[in-house]
Amino acid sequence: MYQNFSLFDGTTDHFDTDAYFVVDDESGKIIETGTGSPAPADQTVDLQNKFVMPGLINAHTHITSDVSGKLDALGSANLNPIVATKIALDNLSDLLKHGVTYIRDVGADFDVDIQLAKLEKGGHIVSPGICASGRPLAMTGGHFCTISYEVDSPDEARKAARKALKNGADNIKLMATGGVSFGGESPNDVQLTEEELRAAVTEAHHKGRTANAHAQGTEGIKNALRAGVDSVEHAFYLDDEAIQMFLDQGTFIVPTLIAVYGISDRGEGRVPDFMLDVAREVKRAHMESISKAAHAGVKLAMGTDAGTPNNDFKNDSAFELELMVEAGCTPLQALQAATINGAQLLKIDEEYGTLESGKFADFIVLENNPLESIKSVQGKKRIFKKGHEVL
Ligand SMILES: [Zn+2]
C-alpha cells in the first residue's frame, strides 16, 4: 500500500490530499484507492505528502534513433538490427527513468519497436509499455522514405498497411506532408493523398487498430482528417476550418513542440542551416496553432518526437509539458494530454492513464504540485511501473 500523498488520479481537475492506494503485488494493478486512514496492508510505503500522478504517456517517439550521434542515425543505410535494438533499449530505459511509463513509437527501423513491445508485454524486459507502428508509410521519395514502405496508390497503401498489421503493428503511421528535418521538402508539401491515407486508415480500423499522420501544412492536415486518422502529429498550420474538423471528429493533435524547439532554440551550429531556417519560420505559427486548438478544446495528447535533433529520451517529455503551457494550454490540459488523453488515443485506457481500481500502478511521485508549476514534472521524481519502483 502507498499512503500519505496528494493524488491527481487523471479523472479530476485537482490533487486530493491524504490519499492512498493498495496495489496487488502479482498483477501490478491498483485494487483500492481512497483518502484518510486505510486498513493495514502487508507492506506500506509512506510517500511523505508528495504529489502522485499517473506515469507519462509519450505518444510520439522514434526509439531506434541515436541521440548521442555516435552510432548510425535513424533510417541510415548503415544501421543494422542489432545496433538499432541496442539504441532502442537504451532509449526505453532513459524514458522510463524519467517518468515515461508508456509510449507510442511512430517509426522505427526493422520493426524493432514491434518486437520489443512483445517482449515488454511478456514481462521479459523492463521498459515503458509500447504501442508500436513499425515502419511508416510514405510516398516514394516522401518524408522519412528511408525507413518507410513507399506507396503510390490507394492499393499500394492498403497492401503496405496490411503488411504492417501482419507484422504486428498496433498503429499505422502515415506521412501526409513534408517536414523540417529532410532537405528538399517543406512542411506544406502535400505527400500521401487523401485516398491513399484513407485506404491505410480503413485497414487499421478494420483490425481494431489506430492510424496517425505526420501532417504539418494545412492542406495535408485536412487530408488526414478527412481520411479519418486518430491523431494528427505536429499540426503546424491550423486554420479555423481545420480546428472545427478536429472538434467535430474528436481527432487528437500530438503537437511535439519540442521537435521544433530542439532545432529552432537548440540547433545553432548543431544542425544544417536549412533546418534552422525552416524551424524558426514555423515555430511561431506552430505555437499559435496549438494555442488556438487548446483554447477551442481540441483533444491533445503529449508526444515529443524524441530522436529528432536535440530532442532526447530523458527529461524532454516533461519539458514538452512546459512548452504546451507556454503555447497556451492550462497545466491541467498538459497533464491530461500526458495521461488520460494519451491512454485514450493509444486505446489502452482500460488499464492505463489514470490511477483507479483495476488500472496498472504506473505512477510518478513529484516534489511539488504540477498544477501550480508545470516545471515540477521536470524536477526530482520517483517512478513506479506496475507498482514496482524503477531504480
Ligand atoms: Zn516523428
Short mmCIF file of C-alpha atoms and ligand atoms in Angstrom, two decimals:
data_model
loop_
_atom_site.label_atom_id
_atom_site.label_comp_id
_atom_site.label_asym_id
_atom_site.label_seq_id
_atom_site.Cartn_x
_atom_site.Cartn_y
_atom_site.Cartn_z
CA MET A 1 0.00 0.00 0.00
CA TYR A 2 1.14 3.54 -0.78
CA GLN A 3 -0.11 6.22 1.54
CA ASN A 4 0.21 9.81 2.71
CA PHE A 5 0.38 11.69 -0.58
CA SER A 6 -1.64 14.09 -2.74
CA LEU A 7 -3.18 12.31 -5.72
CA PHE A 8 -4.06 13.51 -9.20
CA ASP A 9 -5.68 10.33 -10.50
CA GLY A 10 -6.25 11.67 -14.01
CA THR A 11 -10.05 11.74 -13.76
CA THR A 12 -10.46 15.02 -11.83
CA ASP A 13 -9.03 18.54 -12.11
CA HIS A 14 -7.16 18.58 -8.80
CA PHE A 15 -5.00 16.75 -6.27
CA ASP A 16 -6.73 15.03 -3.36
CA THR A 17 -4.74 15.27 -0.16
CA ASP A 18 -4.11 12.45 2.29
CA ALA A 19 -4.64 9.79 -0.37
CA TYR A 20 -3.71 6.12 -0.50
CA PHE A 21 -3.96 3.18 -2.88
CA VAL A 22 -3.44 -0.51 -2.50
CA VAL A 23 -1.58 -2.39 -5.23
CA ASP A 24 -1.81 -6.12 -5.85
CA ASP A 25 1.79 -7.32 -5.96
CA GLU A 26 1.20 -10.03 -8.51
CA SER A 27 -0.81 -8.16 -11.15
CA GLY A 28 0.72 -4.71 -10.51
CA LYS A 29 -2.80 -3.28 -10.53
CA ILE A 30 -4.48 -0.92 -8.11
CA ILE A 31 -7.17 -2.72 -6.13
CA GLU A 32 -8.35 0.09 -3.86
CA THR A 33 -7.95 3.85 -3.63
CA GLY A 34 -9.15 6.37 -1.09
CA THR A 35 -8.37 9.19 1.29
CA GLY A 36 -7.95 9.20 5.06
CA SER A 37 -6.75 6.22 7.05
CA PRO A 38 -6.75 2.88 5.25
CA ALA A 39 -6.88 -0.59 6.76
CA PRO A 40 -3.41 -2.05 7.44
CA ALA A 41 -1.68 -3.79 4.49
CA ASP A 42 1.20 -6.32 4.18
CA GLN A 43 3.64 -3.62 3.19
CA THR A 44 3.25 0.14 3.49
CA VAL A 45 5.17 2.86 1.68
CA ASP A 46 4.86 6.39 3.08
CA LEU A 47 5.12 8.93 0.26
CA GLN A 48 5.57 11.83 2.68
CA ASN A 49 3.00 14.31 1.42
CA LYS A 50 4.44 14.28 -2.10
CA PHE A 51 2.46 14.63 -5.34
CA VAL A 52 1.45 11.48 -7.20
CA MET A 53 0.18 11.43 -10.77
CA PRO A 54 -0.09 8.78 -13.50
CA GLY A 55 3.12 7.93 -15.37
CA LEU A 56 3.64 9.98 -18.52
CA ILE A 57 2.47 8.63 -21.86
CA ASN A 58 4.57 9.84 -24.78
CA ALA A 59 2.54 9.30 -27.96
CA HIS A 60 5.30 10.13 -30.44
CA THR A 61 8.79 8.62 -30.23
CA HIS A 62 11.41 7.12 -32.54
CA ILE A 63 13.23 4.68 -30.28
CA THR A 64 15.75 3.48 -32.86
CA SER A 65 17.16 6.99 -33.15
CA ASP A 66 20.59 7.50 -31.62
CA VAL A 67 20.65 10.91 -29.96
CA SER A 68 24.32 10.57 -28.99
CA GLY A 69 25.25 10.96 -32.64
CA LYS A 70 27.90 8.27 -32.17
CA LEU A 71 26.01 5.42 -33.82
CA ASP A 72 24.21 5.25 -37.14
CA ALA A 73 21.22 7.56 -37.49
CA LEU A 74 17.57 6.53 -37.73
CA GLY A 75 16.91 5.42 -41.29
CA SER A 76 20.59 5.35 -42.21
CA ALA A 77 21.62 2.74 -44.74
CA ASN A 78 24.39 1.53 -42.41
CA LEU A 79 22.19 0.85 -39.42
CA ASN A 80 21.63 -2.86 -38.69
CA PRO A 81 19.01 -4.56 -36.50
CA ILE A 82 21.44 -5.34 -33.66
CA VAL A 83 22.65 -1.76 -33.29
CA ALA A 84 19.08 -0.45 -33.72
CA THR A 85 17.90 -2.75 -30.90
CA LYS A 86 20.71 -1.63 -28.60
CA ILE A 87 19.83 2.03 -29.28
CA ALA A 88 16.14 1.32 -28.65
CA LEU A 89 16.74 -0.48 -25.34
CA ASP A 90 18.93 2.39 -24.08
CA ASN A 91 16.29 4.93 -25.11
CA LEU A 92 13.48 2.96 -23.45
CA SER A 93 15.50 2.79 -20.24
CA ASP A 94 16.04 6.58 -20.32
CA LEU A 95 12.34 7.21 -20.95
CA LEU A 96 11.30 5.05 -18.02
CA LYS A 97 13.83 6.57 -15.63
CA HIS A 98 12.42 10.00 -16.49
CA GLY A 99 8.80 9.10 -15.79
CA VAL A 100 7.51 7.86 -19.15
CA THR A 101 5.68 4.61 -18.47
CA TYR A 102 4.07 4.11 -21.89
CA ILE A 103 4.98 5.18 -25.41
CA ARG A 104 3.65 5.03 -28.91
CA ASP A 105 6.53 4.63 -31.31
CA VAL A 106 5.70 6.03 -34.73
CA GLY A 107 8.55 4.97 -36.95
CA ALA A 108 11.29 2.50 -36.10
CA ASP A 109 13.87 0.73 -38.24
CA PHE A 110 13.41 -3.02 -38.79
CA ASP A 111 10.14 -3.10 -36.79
CA VAL A 112 12.31 -3.14 -33.65
CA ASP A 113 9.50 -1.49 -31.67
CA ILE A 114 7.08 -4.29 -32.58
CA GLN A 115 9.45 -6.95 -31.26
CA LEU A 116 10.27 -5.01 -28.10
CA ALA A 117 6.55 -4.37 -27.48
CA LYS A 118 6.03 -8.14 -27.41
CA LEU A 119 8.94 -8.65 -25.01
CA GLU A 120 7.61 -5.94 -22.70
CA LYS A 121 4.09 -7.39 -22.71
CA GLY A 122 5.52 -10.79 -21.84
CA GLY A 123 7.44 -9.31 -18.90
CA HIS A 124 10.82 -10.15 -20.47
CA ILE A 125 12.17 -6.59 -20.40
CA VAL A 126 11.62 -3.68 -18.02
CA SER A 127 10.59 -0.75 -20.20
CA PRO A 128 7.70 1.58 -20.79
CA GLY A 129 4.75 -0.19 -22.41
CA ILE A 130 4.94 0.14 -26.18
CA CYS A 131 2.29 0.79 -28.79
CA ALA A 132 4.27 0.01 -31.94
CA SER A 133 3.92 1.20 -35.51
CA GLY A 134 6.94 -0.49 -37.06
CA ARG A 135 7.80 1.11 -40.37
CA PRO A 136 5.68 4.07 -41.56
CA LEU A 137 4.02 4.51 -44.96
CA ALA A 138 5.27 7.35 -47.19
CA MET A 139 5.04 8.23 -50.85
CA THR A 140 8.05 7.37 -53.00
CA GLY A 141 10.71 9.87 -52.03
CA GLY A 142 8.46 11.31 -49.30
CA HIS A 143 9.08 12.21 -45.65
CA PHE A 144 11.14 9.53 -43.93
CA CYS A 145 11.03 7.31 -47.01
CA THR A 146 14.36 5.80 -45.90
CA ILE A 147 12.58 3.62 -43.36
CA SER A 148 9.07 3.66 -44.81
CA TYR A 149 7.07 1.44 -47.10
CA GLU A 150 6.93 3.58 -50.24
CA VAL A 151 3.37 3.56 -51.61
CA ASP A 152 1.93 5.37 -54.62
CA SER A 153 -1.72 4.45 -54.86
CA PRO A 154 -4.58 3.52 -52.54
CA ASP A 155 -3.99 -0.14 -53.44
CA GLU A 156 -0.33 0.07 -52.50
CA ALA A 157 -1.23 1.86 -49.27
CA ARG A 158 -3.74 -0.88 -48.46
CA LYS A 159 -1.18 -3.59 -49.15
CA ALA A 160 1.52 -1.94 -47.02
CA ALA A 161 -0.88 -1.30 -44.15
CA ARG A 162 -1.93 -4.95 -44.24
CA LYS A 163 1.72 -5.99 -44.21
CA ALA A 164 2.49 -3.76 -41.23
CA LEU A 165 -0.55 -5.13 -39.39
CA LYS A 166 0.51 -8.69 -40.26
CA ASN A 167 3.92 -7.91 -38.79
CA GLY A 168 2.24 -6.87 -35.55
CA ALA A 169 1.86 -3.10 -35.74
CA ASP A 170 -0.57 -1.60 -33.21
CA ASN A 171 -0.78 1.63 -35.20
CA ILE A 172 -0.22 2.67 -38.81
CA LYS A 173 1.93 5.77 -39.26
CA LEU A 174 1.32 7.79 -42.40
CA MET A 175 3.25 10.67 -43.93
CA ALA A 176 0.72 13.23 -45.17
CA THR A 177 3.14 16.13 -45.71
CA GLY A 178 6.80 17.02 -45.96
CA GLY A 179 8.75 18.03 -42.90
CA VAL A 180 11.54 20.04 -41.39
CA SER A 181 14.30 17.51 -40.97
CA PHE A 182 14.74 16.41 -44.55
CA GLY A 183 16.32 18.54 -47.24
CA GLY A 184 14.39 19.27 -50.42
CA GLU A 185 10.92 19.26 -48.90
CA SER A 186 8.82 21.67 -46.88
CA PRO A 187 6.12 21.27 -44.19
CA ASN A 188 3.48 22.49 -46.64
CA ASP A 189 4.20 19.86 -49.30
CA VAL A 190 1.24 17.52 -49.67
CA GLN A 191 2.51 13.94 -49.82
CA LEU A 192 0.25 10.87 -49.38
CA THR A 193 -3.13 11.75 -50.90
CA GLU A 194 -6.43 11.65 -49.06
CA GLU A 195 -7.33 8.43 -50.90
CA GLU A 196 -4.01 6.78 -50.04
CA LEU A 197 -4.37 7.82 -46.40
CA ARG A 198 -7.95 6.59 -46.27
CA ALA A 199 -7.06 3.15 -47.63
CA ALA A 200 -4.49 2.63 -44.87
CA VAL A 201 -6.68 4.11 -42.11
CA THR A 202 -9.55 1.82 -43.15
CA GLU A 203 -7.31 -1.25 -42.84
CA ALA A 204 -6.07 -0.19 -39.40
CA HIS A 205 -9.62 0.41 -38.20
CA HIS A 206 -10.88 -2.87 -39.65
CA LYS A 207 -8.35 -4.60 -37.42
CA GLY A 208 -9.29 -2.54 -34.37
CA ARG A 209 -6.03 -0.62 -34.54
CA THR A 210 -5.30 3.09 -34.92
CA ALA A 211 -3.69 5.23 -37.59
CA ASN A 212 -1.96 8.58 -37.33
CA ALA A 213 -0.49 11.04 -39.75
CA HIS A 214 2.53 13.27 -39.76
CA ALA A 215 0.90 16.44 -41.13
CA GLN A 216 2.29 19.95 -40.86
CA GLY A 217 0.75 22.09 -43.63
CA THR A 218 -2.97 22.92 -43.61
CA GLU A 219 -3.91 21.00 -46.75
CA GLY A 220 -2.18 17.81 -45.60
CA ILE A 221 -3.75 18.13 -42.14
CA LYS A 222 -7.22 18.33 -43.71
CA ASN A 223 -6.47 15.36 -45.98
CA ALA A 224 -5.54 13.35 -42.89
CA LEU A 225 -8.67 14.47 -41.02
CA ARG A 226 -10.94 13.59 -43.95
CA ALA A 227 -9.19 10.21 -44.21
CA GLY A 228 -10.21 9.52 -40.60
CA VAL A 229 -6.89 9.30 -38.73
CA ASP A 230 -6.98 9.00 -34.93
CA SER A 231 -4.34 11.67 -34.42
CA VAL A 232 -2.52 14.31 -36.41
CA GLU A 233 1.11 14.80 -35.45
CA HIS A 234 2.76 18.25 -35.35
CA ALA A 235 -0.09 20.33 -36.91
CA PHE A 236 1.95 23.47 -37.58
CA TYR A 237 -0.57 25.41 -39.65
CA LEU A 238 -4.16 25.23 -38.42
CA ASP A 239 -6.94 27.42 -39.77
CA ASP A 240 -10.41 27.72 -38.24
CA GLU A 241 -11.86 25.09 -40.57
CA ALA A 242 -9.19 22.58 -39.52
CA ILE A 243 -9.82 23.24 -35.83
CA GLN A 244 -13.56 22.72 -36.37
CA MET A 245 -12.83 19.41 -38.13
CA PHE A 246 -10.76 18.24 -35.13
CA LEU A 247 -13.62 19.16 -32.80
CA ASP A 248 -16.31 17.55 -34.95
CA GLN A 249 -14.41 14.29 -35.39
CA GLY A 250 -12.79 14.04 -31.96
CA THR A 251 -9.37 13.67 -33.57
CA PHE A 252 -6.35 14.22 -31.35
CA ILE A 253 -3.41 16.53 -32.02
CA VAL A 254 0.02 15.43 -30.83
CA PRO A 255 1.86 18.77 -31.04
CA THR A 256 5.50 17.67 -30.45
CA LEU A 257 6.52 21.29 -29.72
CA ILE A 258 9.95 20.17 -28.53
CA ALA A 259 10.75 18.79 -32.01
CA VAL A 260 10.68 22.31 -33.45
CA TYR A 261 12.25 23.86 -30.33
CA GLY A 262 15.12 21.35 -30.50
CA ILE A 263 16.05 22.81 -33.86
CA SER A 264 14.99 26.47 -33.52
CA ASP A 265 16.32 27.05 -29.99
CA ARG A 266 18.97 24.37 -29.52
CA GLY A 267 20.10 23.88 -33.10
CA GLU A 268 22.56 26.70 -33.78
CA GLY A 269 25.76 25.10 -35.04
CA ARG A 270 24.37 21.61 -34.48
CA VAL A 271 22.00 21.14 -37.42
CA PRO A 272 22.27 22.15 -41.09
CA ASP A 273 21.29 25.76 -41.89
CA PHE A 274 18.29 24.75 -44.00
CA MET A 275 16.70 23.15 -40.92
CA LEU A 276 17.34 26.19 -38.72
CA ASP A 277 15.67 28.47 -41.24
CA VAL A 278 12.57 26.29 -41.57
CA ALA A 279 12.26 25.68 -37.82
CA ARG A 280 12.41 29.36 -36.89
CA GLU A 281 9.82 30.16 -39.51
CA VAL A 282 7.40 27.50 -38.31
CA LYS A 283 7.86 27.90 -34.54
CA ARG A 284 5.69 30.97 -34.16
CA ALA A 285 2.90 29.59 -36.38
CA HIS A 286 3.02 26.27 -34.56
CA MET A 287 2.72 27.83 -31.08
CA GLU A 288 -0.22 29.93 -32.32
CA SER A 289 -1.94 26.92 -33.87
CA ILE A 290 -1.63 24.83 -30.70
CA SER A 291 -2.79 27.79 -28.61
CA LYS A 292 -5.94 28.13 -30.74
CA ALA A 293 -6.56 24.40 -30.67
CA ALA A 294 -6.13 24.25 -26.89
CA HIS A 295 -8.50 27.15 -26.33
CA ALA A 296 -11.06 25.62 -28.68
CA GLY A 297 -10.95 22.36 -26.71
CA VAL A 298 -9.32 20.10 -29.30
CA LYS A 299 -8.13 16.90 -27.64
CA LEU A 300 -4.35 16.96 -27.18
CA ALA A 301 -2.01 14.08 -26.43
CA MET A 302 1.59 14.59 -25.37
CA GLY A 303 4.32 13.45 -27.72
CA THR A 304 7.84 14.68 -28.28
CA ASP A 305 9.17 13.15 -31.50
CA ALA A 306 12.09 12.01 -29.32
CA GLY A 307 15.03 11.15 -31.50
CA THR A 308 14.89 14.24 -33.72
CA PRO A 309 17.78 16.73 -33.37
CA ASN A 310 18.48 17.89 -29.79
CA ASN A 311 15.35 16.15 -28.53
CA ASP A 312 16.22 13.34 -26.16
CA PHE A 313 14.63 10.43 -24.32
CA LYS A 314 15.34 11.86 -20.87
CA ASN A 315 13.57 14.89 -19.41
CA ASP A 316 12.28 16.28 -22.71
CA SER A 317 8.91 14.56 -22.22
CA ALA A 318 8.47 16.62 -19.03
CA PHE A 319 9.83 19.69 -20.83
CA GLU A 320 7.20 19.24 -23.57
CA LEU A 321 4.55 19.87 -20.90
CA GLU A 322 6.18 23.21 -20.09
CA LEU A 323 6.18 24.12 -23.79
CA MET A 324 2.50 23.16 -24.04
CA VAL A 325 1.72 25.53 -21.18
CA GLU A 326 3.84 28.21 -22.85
CA ALA A 327 1.74 27.69 -26.01
CA GLY A 328 -1.46 28.37 -24.04
CA CYS A 329 -2.58 25.07 -22.53
CA THR A 330 -3.57 25.09 -18.89
CA PRO A 331 -1.37 22.93 -16.64
CA LEU A 332 -4.40 20.62 -16.30
CA GLN A 333 -4.66 20.25 -20.09
CA ALA A 334 -0.95 19.42 -20.23
CA LEU A 335 -1.26 16.76 -17.52
CA GLN A 336 -4.34 15.28 -19.18
CA ALA A 337 -2.52 15.22 -22.54
CA ALA A 338 0.22 13.12 -20.95
CA THR A 339 -2.10 10.77 -19.07
CA ILE A 340 -5.79 10.09 -19.76
CA ASN A 341 -5.78 11.53 -23.29
CA GLY A 342 -2.66 9.61 -24.29
CA ALA A 343 -4.24 6.42 -22.97
CA GLN A 344 -7.45 7.06 -24.91
CA LEU A 345 -5.53 7.76 -28.12
CA LEU A 346 -3.49 4.55 -27.73
CA LYS A 347 -6.69 2.67 -26.78
CA ILE A 348 -5.09 1.45 -23.57
CA ASP A 349 -7.33 3.47 -21.25
CA GLU A 350 -8.95 0.40 -19.71
CA GLU A 351 -5.65 -0.37 -17.97
CA TYR A 352 -3.50 2.77 -18.17
CA GLY A 353 -3.59 6.55 -17.98
CA THR A 354 -5.48 7.02 -14.70
CA LEU A 355 -4.89 5.77 -11.16
CA GLU A 356 -8.09 3.96 -10.30
CA SER A 357 -9.06 0.48 -9.15
CA GLY A 358 -8.36 -2.04 -11.91
CA LYS A 359 -5.63 0.03 -13.60
CA PHE A 360 -1.91 -0.62 -13.52
CA ALA A 361 0.00 1.22 -10.81
CA ASP A 362 2.17 3.21 -13.23
CA PHE A 363 2.83 6.47 -11.42
CA ILE A 364 5.33 9.17 -10.65
CA VAL A 365 5.98 10.95 -7.37
CA LEU A 366 6.80 14.67 -7.59
CA GLU A 367 8.13 17.10 -5.00
CA ASN A 368 5.75 19.92 -5.94
CA ASN A 369 2.27 20.36 -7.37
CA PRO A 370 2.47 20.37 -11.21
CA LEU A 371 -0.89 22.14 -11.48
CA GLU A 372 0.78 25.10 -9.75
CA SER A 373 4.09 24.81 -11.59
CA ILE A 374 4.32 22.51 -14.59
CA LYS A 375 8.12 22.58 -14.26
CA SER A 376 7.83 20.32 -11.22
CA VAL A 377 7.40 17.36 -13.60
CA GLN A 378 10.99 18.02 -14.71
CA GLY A 379 12.22 18.05 -11.12
CA LYS A 380 13.31 15.24 -8.83
CA LYS A 381 10.91 12.31 -9.04
CA ARG A 382 10.40 8.67 -8.21
CA ILE A 383 8.98 6.37 -10.88
CA PHE A 384 6.83 3.29 -10.36
CA LYS A 385 5.89 0.80 -13.07
CA LYS A 386 3.21 -1.77 -12.23
CA GLY A 387 3.71 -0.99 -8.55
CA HIS A 388 7.47 -1.50 -8.55
CA GLU A 389 9.91 1.35 -8.17
CA VAL A 390 12.20 1.93 -11.16
CA LEU A 391 15.70 2.37 -9.79
ZN ZN B 1 8.17 11.74 -35.73
#
